[in-house]
Amino acid sequence: MSNVPFKDSVRAKFVGVSLLLLLIPLSGYVFVRELATYLRLGHEQVTVATAKLVAASLSDRPGLQLRRRPRPIVANEPTPEVSPASQADPERDRVIALFNASDASIAASLGARYLPDAAVERILNQGVARDARVWVIDANGNVRGLVGAIFAAPPQNAIESAVTGAVSWLLKSRTDAVTTDAVDSRDAVFSQSERALLGQPNVEWRTQRDDRFGVLSAAAPIWQGDNIVAAVVVEQSDTSQRALARRAAQSVIMVSVVIFLVSFGALIWLSFSLVRRISRLQKDADAAVDAQGRATGTIHETAGNDEIGALSKTLASMVERQAAYNQYLEKLASRLSHELRTPVAVVRSSLDNLRAASTVGEDHKYLDRADEGVMRLSKLISRMSEATQLEQMLQHADQTRFDLCRVVDGCVEGYRLAFAPQTISLDRPNHECMMTGVPDAIAQMLDKLIQNAVDFAAEDSAIRIQVTSTAGTLTLSVANTGPRLPADTSVLFDSMISIRRDSETGDHLGLGLHIARLIAVFHGGTISAANLPNDSGVVVEIVLPLVPQERIKSN
């Protein structure tokens, strides 16, 4: 997978864009909330209209006695006899009305203030709605009619209660509702009737303390002529309105959440699928070309005919062309050296024939110069094919276990003889430095490093060779005094690269450090060059894997 931090990755961008899908359930929530508001307003308008309609039906009816007038008592007149059958019993009528009342508990709590009028309640019974209660209260504060009842919402289990509570909380709107219990509700009705008796129609929302349902109460005056004789109060439960809003909210929010989850999941799956394909393509591209720019692998074409599939096909074709071109370049030096050897041999033989046939001393001087040029050209041809021959040799060489320190010891002894009077010092551990590889290749690598150090070392300076071992690696370094390296040291190990001045180039092709890197990489190591801390010279360091002593002994 890619090493890109998640916050900067394509997955993070897809997740961020996917969060915009939250607008779907949010829009559903806004819609349902507005719907609940409209239902509430409609419920309020219907209740107010019902109160006005009931008040109008009770107004100006001469047969209705909404106000008790005491019978005048004349002291001088004899009191007529009243038969027991014709004598009315108000308490008996009130008890009968209590049993016939729609809401007996409220009627019983009113006590002596409940003085029902049969004609009034007969009219009220004609239009009372379900979950509604209608009061008729006269100017003396007595209840002359009480019809209907308000029932609490049915009990719910824990899950239904939790869902209902959550939806109710989401749909909860800011109102002027008053929280009451049953007694407070009765007192609120009388308070509303008092305002209506003063000619002030009014509306009030009340919520029960358990918030399971609310009550909308509307009051209107009842007229007889120009006088207000009573007030009608209509109480309507919002249970059905809440249930309708709750069902709508549950449906809309559920559908919105399902759409959000499905869409979000699809986008996340798509993002991870794309990232997986891109990461695989990146991994193949990294492995297809090594640090030296050579095509060492292939890019697998990804499935699909989309842009990523087209990109993988293009990159695969590009790597194939790059590999073919690299192969051509790698064989070019060998082909050139092979093709140039015959002309050089012809020139050399011709020079030999001219030298044998010529008797003039001046001619021999020019022939010697030409001979030197041919020899130099022969060396260049040999070095051109050296890297290719080395790679072929390494591919077929048998790797053995050997002591790096012993190989370095033998090489240093030869260097001291070959490059005398150049001083060459060696610092190495006293124990064995075992590793697995090709000893001759390691010696050839050290030859290139020493030759490079001798070419750049200042006069009367020492070349320092050091071998150090750590827990898992061996480090071979060659340091010399001399000019500083350029800022970009990585190009020094490329083929045909030399930082010598033109006057010092001679027959050098810039292949020494390139060959050293080939050998180091073959042995699983790394090579680097850096300036010394005091800028007095240069150090080339090679880090090679160390073979543990335990592994040697066990074998």
mmCIF file with all atom_site columns, C-alpha atoms in Angstrom, residues 163-172 246:
data_model
loop_
_atom_site.group_PDB
_atom_site.id
_atom_site.type_symbol
_atom_site.label_atom_id
_atom_site.label_alt_id
_atom_site.label_comp_id
_atom_site.label_asym_id
_atom_site.label_entity_id
_atom_site.label_seq_id
_atom_site.pdbx_PDB_ins_code
_atom_site.Cartn_x
_atom_site.Cartn_y
_atom_site.Cartn_z
_atom_site.occupancy
_atom_site.B_iso_or_equiv
_atom_site.pdbx_formal_charge
_atom_site.auth_seq_id
_atom_site.auth_comp_id
_atom_site.auth_asym_id
_atom_site.auth_atom_id
_atom_site.pdbx_PDB_model_num
ATOM 1  C CA . VAL A 1 163 ? -37.783 5.327  19.103 1.00 0.00 ? 163 VAL A CA 1
ATOM 2  C CA . THR A 1 164 ? -40.772 7.484  20.016 1.00 0.00 ? 164 THR A CA 1
ATOM 3  C CA . GLY A 1 165 ? -38.667 9.552  22.396 1.00 0.00 ? 165 GLY A CA 1
ATOM 4  C CA . ALA A 1 166 ? -35.938 10.078 19.796 1.00 0.00 ? 166 ALA A CA 1
ATOM 5  C CA . VAL A 1 167 ? -38.392 11.071 17.077 1.00 0.00 ? 167 VAL A CA 1
ATOM 6  C CA . SER A 1 168 ? -40.311 13.334 19.478 1.00 0.00 ? 168 SER A CA 1
ATOM 7  C CA . TRP A 1 169 ? -37.043 15.013 20.461 1.00 0.00 ? 169 TRP A CA 1
ATOM 8  C CA . LEU A 1 170 ? -36.172 15.568 16.794 1.00 0.00 ? 170 LEU A CA 1
ATOM 9  C CA . LEU A 1 171 ? -39.612 16.988 16.058 1.00 0.00 ? 171 LEU A CA 1
ATOM 10 C CA . LYS A 1 172 ? -39.840 19.025 19.232 1.00 0.00 ? 172 LYS A CA 1
ATOM 11 C CA . ARG A 1 246 ? -43.930 10.259 14.142 1.00 0.00 ? 246 ARG A CA 1
#
